[in-house]
mmCIF file of C-alpha atoms in Angstrom:
data_model
loop_
_atom_site.group_PDB
_atom_site.id
_atom_site.type_symbol
_atom_site.label_atom_id
_atom_site.label_comp_id
_atom_site.label_asym_id
_atom_site.label_seq_id
_atom_site.Cartn_x
_atom_site.Cartn_y
_atom_site.Cartn_z
ATOM 1 C CA UNK A 113 2.149 154.334 106.170
ATOM 2 C CA UNK A 114 5.852 155.768 107.661
ATOM 3 C CA UNK A 115 4.285 158.349 110.515
ATOM 4 C CA UNK A 116 2.279 154.672 110.786
ATOM 5 C CA UNK A 117 5.450 152.292 111.227
ATOM 6 C CA UNK A 118 6.639 154.827 113.768
ATOM 7 C CA UNK A 119 3.758 155.900 116.183
ATOM 8 C CA UNK A 120 3.487 151.659 115.649
ATOM 9 C CA UNK A 121 7.412 151.307 117.060
ATOM 10 C CA UNK A 122 7.169 154.569 119.631
ATOM 11 C CA UNK A 123 4.245 151.847 120.891
ATOM 12 C CA UNK A 124 6.758 148.997 121.094
ATOM 13 C CA UNK A 125 8.877 150.893 122.795
ATOM 14 C CA UNK A 126 6.431 152.430 125.697
ATOM 15 C CA UNK A 127 5.640 148.950 126.335
ATOM 16 C CA UNK A 128 8.910 147.750 127.393
ATOM 17 C CA UNK A 129 11.311 147.339 125.078
ATOM 18 C CA UNK A 130 15.215 149.426 124.531
ATOM 19 C CA UNK A 131 13.820 152.564 122.561
ATOM 20 C CA UNK A 132 16.482 152.262 119.522
ATOM 21 C CA UNK A 133 14.404 152.755 116.167
ATOM 22 C CA UNK A 134 13.781 149.407 115.352
ATOM 23 C CA UNK A 135 13.669 149.795 111.453
ATOM 24 C CA UNK A 136 17.200 150.488 112.271
ATOM 25 C CA UNK A 137 19.824 148.016 110.667
ATOM 26 C CA UNK A 138 20.966 145.123 112.967
ATOM 27 C CA UNK A 139 17.384 144.913 114.204
ATOM 28 C CA UNK A 140 14.985 142.168 114.690
ATOM 29 C CA UNK A 141 11.721 142.867 116.541
ATOM 30 C CA UNK A 142 10.224 139.859 119.070
ATOM 31 C CA UNK A 143 7.075 139.279 120.210
ATOM 32 C CA UNK A 144 6.737 136.601 123.051
ATOM 33 C CA UNK A 145 4.404 134.999 125.547
ATOM 34 C CA UNK A 146 8.131 133.193 126.747
ATOM 35 C CA UNK A 147 9.302 134.316 130.029
ATOM 36 C CA UNK A 148 12.727 136.279 129.924
ATOM 37 C CA UNK A 149 14.655 133.983 131.495
ATOM 38 C CA UNK A 150 14.025 131.334 129.097
ATOM 39 C CA UNK A 151 15.455 133.368 126.233
ATOM 40 C CA UNK A 152 17.722 136.096 127.178
ATOM 41 C CA UNK A 153 20.635 133.680 126.918
ATOM 42 C CA UNK A 154 19.867 132.085 123.121
ATOM 43 C CA UNK A 155 18.994 135.753 122.070
ATOM 44 C CA UNK A 156 22.156 137.169 123.711
ATOM 45 C CA UNK A 157 24.130 134.230 122.131
ATOM 46 C CA UNK A 158 22.390 135.426 118.889
ATOM 47 C CA UNK A 159 23.701 139.078 119.231
ATOM 48 C CA UNK A 160 27.232 138.455 120.062
ATOM 49 C CA UNK A 161 27.348 135.976 117.095
ATOM 50 C CA UNK A 162 25.543 138.179 113.765
ATOM 51 C CA UNK A 163 25.831 141.570 115.849
ATOM 52 C CA UNK A 164 22.397 142.199 114.968
ATOM 53 C CA UNK A 165 19.898 143.035 118.480
ATOM 54 C CA UNK A 166 17.149 142.333 119.766
ATOM 55 C CA UNK A 167 14.064 144.292 120.652
ATOM 56 C CA UNK A 168 11.584 142.096 122.476
ATOM 57 C CA UNK A 169 7.924 142.470 124.017
ATOM 58 C CA UNK A 170 6.618 140.193 126.551
ATOM 59 C CA UNK A 171 3.202 139.182 127.160
ATOM 60 C CA UNK A 172 1.482 137.347 128.731
ATOM 61 C CA UNK A 173 -1.917 137.531 126.957
ATOM 62 C CA UNK A 174 -3.854 138.893 123.446
ATOM 63 C CA UNK A 175 0.125 138.799 121.756
ATOM 64 C CA UNK A 176 -2.336 137.572 117.861
ATOM 65 C CA UNK A 177 -4.622 140.304 118.788
ATOM 66 C CA UNK A 178 -1.915 143.173 119.189
ATOM 67 C CA UNK A 179 -0.260 142.246 116.149
ATOM 68 C CA UNK A 180 -3.566 141.407 113.990
ATOM 69 C CA UNK A 181 -4.780 144.961 115.383
ATOM 70 C CA UNK A 182 -1.410 146.755 114.154
ATOM 71 C CA UNK A 183 -1.747 144.699 111.025
ATOM 72 C CA UNK A 184 0.916 146.126 108.488
ATOM 73 C CA UNK A 185 2.381 148.597 110.207
ATOM 74 C CA UNK A 186 2.992 145.840 112.762
ATOM 75 C CA UNK A 187 6.555 146.430 113.814
ATOM 76 C CA UNK A 188 6.693 142.623 114.816
ATOM 77 C CA UNK A 189 9.278 140.175 112.939
ATOM 78 C CA UNK A 190 9.487 136.893 114.849
ATOM 79 C CA UNK A 191 7.078 135.784 116.881
ATOM 80 C CA UNK A 192 8.445 133.430 120.214
ATOM 81 C CA UNK A 193 5.943 131.257 122.020
ATOM 82 C CA UNK A 194 5.001 128.242 123.659
ATOM 83 C CA UNK A 195 2.385 125.613 122.943
ATOM 84 C CA UNK A 196 1.686 123.951 119.493
ATOM 85 C CA UNK A 197 -2.057 125.366 120.437
ATOM 86 C CA UNK A 198 -0.532 129.614 119.835
ATOM 87 C CA UNK A 199 1.439 128.916 117.146
ATOM 88 C CA UNK A 200 -0.902 127.404 115.022
ATOM 89 C CA UNK A 201 -3.580 130.450 116.416
ATOM 90 C CA UNK A 202 -0.834 132.495 115.039
ATOM 91 C CA UNK A 203 -1.196 131.002 111.455
ATOM 92 C CA UNK A 204 -5.026 130.676 111.873
ATOM 93 C CA UNK A 205 -5.449 134.296 112.403
ATOM 94 C CA UNK A 206 -3.609 135.736 109.386
ATOM 95 C CA UNK A 207 -0.200 137.424 111.154
ATOM 96 C CA UNK A 208 2.550 134.498 109.817
ATOM 97 C CA UNK A 209 3.688 134.319 107.033
ATOM 98 C CA UNK A 210 5.740 130.496 105.580
ATOM 99 C CA UNK A 211 9.234 130.172 105.476
ATOM 100 C CA UNK A 212 10.693 127.652 103.068
ATOM 101 C CA UNK A 213 14.130 127.822 104.211
ATOM 102 C CA UNK A 214 16.874 125.399 103.488
ATOM 103 C CA UNK A 215 18.773 125.872 106.728
ATOM 104 C CA UNK A 216 15.626 125.378 109.308
ATOM 105 C CA UNK A 217 14.462 122.608 107.458
ATOM 106 C CA UNK A 218 17.615 121.209 108.102
ATOM 107 C CA UNK A 219 18.008 121.483 111.609
ATOM 108 C CA UNK A 220 14.476 120.351 112.403
ATOM 109 C CA UNK A 221 12.337 117.505 111.748
ATOM 110 C CA UNK A 222 9.064 117.549 109.915
ATOM 111 C CA UNK A 223 7.483 116.405 113.128
ATOM 112 C CA UNK A 224 8.172 119.628 114.680
ATOM 113 C CA UNK A 225 7.335 122.422 112.382
ATOM 114 C CA UNK A 226 4.183 123.060 109.995
ATOM 115 C CA UNK A 227 3.686 121.978 106.598
ATOM 116 C CA UNK A 228 3.171 125.309 104.995
ATOM 117 C CA UNK A 229 6.488 126.848 107.235
ATOM 118 C CA UNK A 230 3.983 129.132 109.161
ATOM 119 C CA UNK A 231 5.630 127.767 112.459
ATOM 120 C CA UNK A 232 8.843 125.776 113.671
ATOM 121 C CA UNK A 233 9.142 124.300 117.080
ATOM 122 C CA UNK A 234 12.592 124.886 118.735
ATOM 123 C CA UNK A 235 11.995 122.751 122.247
ATOM 124 C CA UNK A 236 10.676 119.287 122.898
ATOM 125 C CA UNK A 237 8.205 119.821 126.618
ATOM 126 C CA UNK A 238 7.058 116.212 128.047
ATOM 127 C CA UNK A 239 3.542 116.172 129.633
ATOM 128 C CA UNK A 240 4.555 113.454 133.294
ATOM 129 C CA UNK A 241 4.528 112.933 136.377
ATOM 130 C CA UNK A 242 5.303 114.508 139.050
ATOM 131 C CA UNK A 243 5.278 111.653 142.221
ATOM 132 C CA UNK A 244 5.680 111.918 145.505
ATOM 133 C CA UNK A 245 9.250 110.265 146.389
ATOM 134 C CA UNK A 246 8.298 109.230 149.570
ATOM 135 C CA UNK A 247 4.605 107.822 148.530
ATOM 136 C CA UNK A 248 4.850 105.951 145.575
ATOM 137 C CA UNK A 249 6.294 103.151 144.979
ATOM 138 C CA UNK A 250 5.655 103.115 141.574
ATOM 139 C CA UNK A 251 8.089 103.520 138.491
ATOM 140 C CA UNK A 252 5.808 103.386 135.713
ATOM 141 C CA UNK A 253 2.777 104.501 134.651
ATOM 142 C CA UNK A 254 0.133 105.436 132.428
ATOM 143 C CA UNK A 255 -2.237 108.236 130.801
ATOM 144 C CA UNK A 256 -5.138 106.227 131.259
ATOM 145 C CA UNK A 257 -3.939 104.685 134.947
ATOM 146 C CA UNK A 258 -4.754 108.521 136.058
ATOM 147 C CA UNK A 259 -8.259 107.518 136.269
ATOM 148 C CA UNK A 260 -7.947 104.588 138.129
ATOM 149 C CA UNK A 261 -9.478 104.639 141.777
ATOM 150 C CA UNK A 262 -6.520 104.158 143.666
ATOM 151 C CA UNK A 263 -5.712 107.382 143.118
ATOM 152 C CA UNK A 264 -8.775 109.186 144.588
ATOM 153 C CA UNK A 265 -8.366 112.408 146.109
ATOM 154 C CA UNK A 266 -4.440 111.599 145.539
ATOM 155 C CA UNK A 267 -4.104 113.805 141.739
ATOM 156 C CA UNK A 268 -2.894 117.891 141.739
ATOM 157 C CA UNK A 269 -2.854 119.394 138.400
ATOM 158 C CA UNK A 270 -3.095 122.877 136.986
ATOM 159 C CA UNK A 271 -6.303 124.129 135.697
ATOM 160 C CA UNK A 272 -7.705 122.201 132.282
ATOM 161 C CA UNK A 273 -8.094 124.979 130.521
ATOM 162 C CA UNK A 274 -4.706 125.434 130.465
ATOM 163 C CA UNK A 275 -2.885 125.008 126.957
ATOM 164 C CA UNK A 276 -0.358 122.673 128.628
ATOM 165 C CA UNK A 277 -3.537 119.751 129.769
ATOM 166 C CA UNK A 278 -5.899 120.871 126.084
ATOM 167 C CA UNK A 279 -2.862 119.886 124.093
ATOM 168 C CA UNK A 280 -2.588 116.755 126.722
ATOM 169 C CA UNK A 281 -6.857 116.213 126.283
ATOM 170 C CA UNK A 282 -6.302 116.787 122.416
ATOM 171 C CA UNK A 283 -4.257 113.921 121.697
ATOM 172 C CA UNK A 284 -5.955 111.715 124.735
ATOM 173 C CA UNK A 285 -8.563 112.148 121.927
ATOM 174 C CA UNK A 286 -6.662 111.679 119.130
ATOM 175 C CA UNK A 287 -5.107 108.251 120.494
ATOM 176 C CA UNK A 288 -8.671 107.035 122.258
ATOM 177 C CA UNK A 289 -11.683 108.737 121.015
ATOM 178 C CA UNK A 290 -13.788 111.225 122.322
ATOM 179 C CA UNK A 291 -16.549 109.251 124.479
ATOM 180 C CA UNK A 292 -13.149 107.260 125.928
ATOM 181 C CA UNK A 293 -11.163 110.250 126.511
ATOM 182 C CA UNK A 294 -14.367 111.871 128.235
ATOM 183 C CA UNK A 295 -14.811 108.828 130.332
ATOM 184 C CA UNK A 296 -10.746 108.715 131.606
ATOM 185 C CA UNK A 297 -11.616 112.714 132.321
ATOM 186 C CA UNK A 298 -14.389 111.865 134.387
ATOM 187 C CA UNK A 299 -12.332 109.311 136.173
ATOM 188 C CA UNK A 300 -9.417 111.864 136.620
ATOM 189 C CA UNK A 301 -11.832 113.942 137.595
ATOM 190 C CA UNK A 302 -13.251 111.816 140.533
ATOM 191 C CA UNK A 303 -9.195 111.218 141.591
ATOM 192 C CA UNK A 304 -8.226 115.333 142.165
ATOM 193 C CA UNK A 305 -7.352 115.622 146.143
ATOM 194 C CA UNK A 306 -8.757 119.511 145.564
ATOM 195 C CA UNK A 307 -9.664 121.904 142.550
ATOM 196 C CA UNK A 308 -7.587 122.128 139.965
ATOM 197 C CA UNK A 309 -5.091 125.882 140.466
ATOM 198 C CA UNK A 310 -2.180 127.306 139.743
ATOM 199 C CA UNK A 311 1.212 126.474 137.453
ATOM 200 C CA UNK A 312 3.064 123.733 137.741
ATOM 201 C CA UNK A 313 5.670 124.289 139.834
ATOM 202 C CA UNK A 314 2.988 124.900 142.649
ATOM 203 C CA UNK A 315 1.662 121.206 141.650
ATOM 204 C CA UNK A 316 5.068 119.748 143.237
ATOM 205 C CA UNK A 317 4.395 121.971 146.348
ATOM 206 C CA UNK A 318 1.664 120.927 147.225
ATOM 207 C CA UNK A 319 3.107 117.255 146.472
ATOM 208 C CA UNK A 320 5.931 118.627 149.391
ATOM 209 C CA UNK A 321 3.502 118.847 150.981
ATOM 210 C CA UNK A 322 0.948 116.089 151.060
ATOM 211 C CA UNK A 323 -1.714 117.349 149.781
ATOM 212 C CA UNK A 324 -1.248 114.731 146.948
ATOM 213 C CA UNK A 325 0.988 111.849 146.051
ATOM 214 C CA UNK A 326 0.929 112.850 141.950
ATOM 215 C CA UNK A 327 0.505 115.727 139.460
ATOM 216 C CA UNK A 328 0.780 116.651 135.678
ATOM 217 C CA UNK A 329 3.651 119.247 134.718
ATOM 218 C CA UNK A 330 6.219 119.640 132.298
ATOM 219 C CA UNK A 331 9.944 118.146 132.867
ATOM 220 C CA UNK A 332 11.783 121.474 132.740
ATOM 221 C CA UNK A 333 10.369 123.183 135.360
ATOM 222 C CA UNK A 334 11.681 119.927 137.593
ATOM 223 C CA UNK A 335 15.033 120.709 135.820
ATOM 224 C CA UNK A 336 14.677 124.622 136.844
ATOM 225 C CA UNK A 337 13.208 123.861 140.399
ATOM 226 C CA UNK A 338 15.586 121.785 141.196
ATOM 227 C CA UNK A 339 19.368 123.891 139.710
ATOM 228 C CA UNK A 340 17.290 127.035 141.552
ATOM 229 C CA UNK A 341 20.284 128.913 143.669
ATOM 230 C CA UNK A 342 17.755 131.362 144.584
ATOM 231 C CA UNK A 343 15.193 129.842 146.334
ATOM 232 C CA UNK A 344 15.500 127.381 148.406
ATOM 233 C CA UNK A 345 11.407 126.615 148.490
ATOM 234 C CA UNK A 346 11.431 125.839 144.810
ATOM 235 C CA UNK A 347 14.613 123.356 145.180
ATOM 236 C CA UNK A 348 12.496 121.745 148.124
ATOM 237 C CA UNK A 349 9.597 121.073 146.023
ATOM 238 C CA UNK A 350 12.172 120.003 142.862
ATOM 239 C CA UNK A 351 13.205 117.283 145.203
ATOM 240 C CA UNK A 352 10.481 116.127 147.144
ATOM 241 C CA UNK A 353 9.202 114.018 143.948
ATOM 242 C CA UNK A 354 10.499 111.963 140.926
ATOM 243 C CA UNK A 355 9.464 111.625 136.876
ATOM 244 C CA UNK A 356 7.616 109.385 135.532
ATOM 245 C CA UNK A 357 7.016 108.969 132.191
ATOM 246 C CA UNK A 358 3.949 108.043 131.063
ATOM 247 C CA UNK A 359 2.022 106.742 127.867
ATOM 248 C CA UNK A 360 -1.455 106.615 126.161
ATOM 249 C CA UNK A 361 -0.270 102.016 125.485
ATOM 250 C CA UNK A 362 1.903 100.117 127.523
ATOM 251 C CA UNK A 363 3.277 100.596 123.404
ATOM 252 C CA UNK A 364 3.165 104.077 122.906
ATOM 253 C CA UNK A 365 5.278 107.295 124.035
ATOM 254 C CA UNK A 366 4.482 110.410 125.971
ATOM 255 C CA UNK A 367 3.324 113.505 124.969
ATOM 256 C CA UNK A 368 4.315 116.284 124.145
ATOM 257 C CA UNK A 369 4.572 119.170 123.388
ATOM 258 C CA UNK A 370 6.912 122.738 121.681
ATOM 259 C CA UNK A 371 8.137 125.981 122.060
ATOM 260 C CA UNK A 372 8.219 127.830 118.776
ATOM 261 C CA UNK A 373 8.276 129.957 116.349
ATOM 262 C CA UNK A 374 6.963 132.490 113.038
ATOM 263 C CA UNK A 375 8.091 134.631 110.836
ATOM 264 C CA UNK A 376 5.442 138.315 111.528
ATOM 265 C CA UNK A 377 3.796 138.471 108.289
ATOM 266 C CA UNK A 378 4.359 141.899 107.340
ATOM 267 C CA UNK A 379 8.011 141.395 109.312
ATOM 268 C CA UNK A 380 9.599 144.718 108.507
ATOM 269 C CA UNK A 381 13.680 143.030 108.883
ATOM 270 C CA UNK A 382 12.417 140.251 107.536
ATOM 271 C CA UNK A 383 16.389 139.330 106.559
ATOM 272 C CA UNK A 384 17.265 139.892 110.276
ATOM 273 C CA UNK A 385 14.235 137.342 111.374
ATOM 274 C CA UNK A 386 15.065 134.663 109.008
ATOM 275 C CA UNK A 387 18.528 134.824 110.146
ATOM 276 C CA UNK A 388 17.775 134.302 114.036
ATOM 277 C CA UNK A 389 15.364 131.410 113.060
ATOM 278 C CA UNK A 390 18.058 130.464 111.966
ATOM 279 C CA UNK A 391 19.796 130.336 114.743
ATOM 280 C CA UNK A 392 17.450 129.285 117.245
ATOM 281 C CA UNK A 393 16.978 126.332 114.855
ATOM 282 C CA UNK A 394 21.022 125.663 114.972
ATOM 283 C CA UNK A 395 23.374 123.602 117.259
ATOM 284 C CA UNK A 396 24.309 126.817 119.823
ATOM 285 C CA UNK A 397 20.562 127.128 120.216
ATOM 286 C CA UNK A 398 19.822 123.749 120.935
ATOM 287 C CA UNK A 399 22.241 123.684 123.464
ATOM 288 C CA UNK A 400 21.541 127.050 125.159
ATOM 289 C CA UNK A 401 17.977 125.513 125.570
ATOM 290 C CA UNK A 402 18.860 122.258 126.283
ATOM 291 C CA UNK A 403 21.994 123.539 129.330
ATOM 292 C CA UNK A 404 19.689 126.777 131.089
ATOM 293 C CA UNK A 405 15.930 126.130 130.386
ATOM 294 C CA UNK A 406 16.454 121.983 131.163
ATOM 295 C CA UNK A 407 14.448 121.565 127.851
ATOM 296 C CA UNK A 408 14.894 118.836 125.232
ATOM 297 C CA UNK A 409 16.459 119.958 121.949
ATOM 298 C CA UNK A 410 14.246 119.087 118.500
ATOM 299 C CA UNK A 411 18.270 118.873 116.920
ATOM 300 C CA UNK A 412 18.508 114.411 116.509
ATOM 301 C CA UNK A 413 21.080 113.109 118.623
ATOM 302 C CA UNK A 414 21.325 115.758 120.811
ATOM 303 C CA UNK A 415 21.027 114.883 124.063
ATOM 304 C CA UNK A 416 19.057 116.819 127.559
ATOM 305 C CA UNK A 417 20.668 118.039 129.760
ATOM 306 C CA UNK A 418 22.204 116.551 132.887
ATOM 307 C CA UNK A 419 19.076 117.429 134.872
ATOM 308 C CA UNK A 420 17.327 115.671 132.452
ATOM 309 C CA UNK A 421 18.849 112.727 132.221
ATOM 310 C CA UNK A 422 18.203 111.792 135.404
ATOM 311 C CA UNK A 423 14.659 111.880 134.535
ATOM 312 C CA UNK A 424 15.247 108.523 132.754
ATOM 313 C CA UNK A 425 14.831 108.316 129.129
ATOM 314 C CA UNK A 426 12.299 110.115 127.326
ATOM 315 C CA UNK A 427 9.815 108.473 124.674
ATOM 316 C CA UNK A 428 8.271 110.278 122.579
ATOM 317 C CA UNK A 429 4.603 110.319 121.540
ATOM 318 C CA UNK A 430 4.901 110.290 117.648
ATOM 319 C CA UNK A 431 1.697 111.857 117.397
ATOM 320 C CA UNK A 432 1.807 115.028 114.469
ATOM 321 C CA UNK A 433 1.634 118.191 116.629
ATOM 322 C CA UNK A 434 -0.644 119.453 114.183
ATOM 323 C CA UNK A 435 -3.388 116.498 114.419
ATOM 324 C CA UNK A 436 -3.024 117.527 117.773
ATOM 325 C CA UNK A 437 -4.364 121.238 117.364
ATOM 326 C CA UNK A 438 -7.352 120.274 115.700
ATOM 327 C CA UNK A 439 -9.212 118.414 119.337
ATOM 328 C CA UNK A 440 -8.013 121.675 120.971
ATOM 329 C CA UNK A 441 -11.270 122.903 120.500
ATOM 330 C CA UNK A 442 -13.456 119.746 120.872
ATOM 331 C CA UNK A 443 -10.795 119.076 124.791
ATOM 332 C CA UNK A 444 -11.804 122.668 125.737
ATOM 333 C CA UNK A 445 -15.307 122.007 125.446
ATOM 334 C CA UNK A 446 -15.050 118.670 127.001
ATOM 335 C CA UNK A 447 -13.472 119.825 129.893
ATOM 336 C CA UNK A 448 -16.180 122.364 130.597
ATOM 337 C CA UNK A 449 -18.764 119.484 130.457
ATOM 338 C CA UNK A 450 -17.258 117.177 132.395
ATOM 339 C CA UNK A 451 -16.418 119.805 134.987
ATOM 340 C CA UNK A 452 -12.855 119.044 135.609
ATOM 341 C CA UNK A 453 -11.704 122.553 137.032
ATOM 342 C CA UNK A 454 -15.184 122.322 139.369
ATOM 343 C CA UNK A 455 -12.606 119.522 141.539
ATOM 344 C CA UNK A 456 -13.164 116.586 142.742
ATOM 345 C CA UNK A 457 -17.244 115.719 143.194
ATOM 346 C CA UNK A 458 -18.320 115.719 146.547
#
């Protein structure tokens, strides 16, 4: 088994991580879908405080399959990812283990963690409306309104099959039921300005270019764009839009997803992995997430960054993440059935 473990570590290093032996004391191995610039500040702070080094394997697909194939010889200690569907997929694939930890449970309220301790939300991400500053005068909107004919030819969005949108549609199914949600999705498709494509940032770019008036996107992209001193185009896109917080009803809240972490099933450095998850849930890490990533902290009472405050007050939907995750398959099938990714009907 030792040889197998070393073979896995060699592959781990070859995939782009540091070459330090991962079994050495003072190390924790992270597998993640998150972008390097979004987690490096918080991991650096962890190492500075604890002296425990982090080795990170960045993947854009196949993370769950990779850990599953590595089996009990996997070097993975902590899984860091975005979207509730990916966190629940990791649990369902059997690559996580439960963690009952008083520190983590105190820091993260129950609605943002798995009831069995298999995953923990670390930041909140509101799925909102990007609205043209030049062409949209209204300051309030509902998700239902996206199907209103007044928006015909004026909406941009990324693929309906993307995890961020599937979570939104899953929440709609829970609120409205499948029949009403499918009718709404048909209205949304009819209002599209073009075929869904690209990420959230290009949707803001499409608004800036006059291709559409509103788009669906996450709040933190707006913070990243407006504060990007290296790319004037990003700043232009971010400053071309206002953020509107849609609700499911006049009294409901805005759909919120999470980034999160899980303890890998066969974590070889389990004690260090637990220390990392505790740190990620704590005040210092939550402040870094808020200030550097423009995400909403899960720590109760901790305010978002000044940029995010400018968007207005977020009133988060109270629907549980676990309930949202249950509807993902139905939402994905609905996107295909409606033909949402085919773009507007002619």
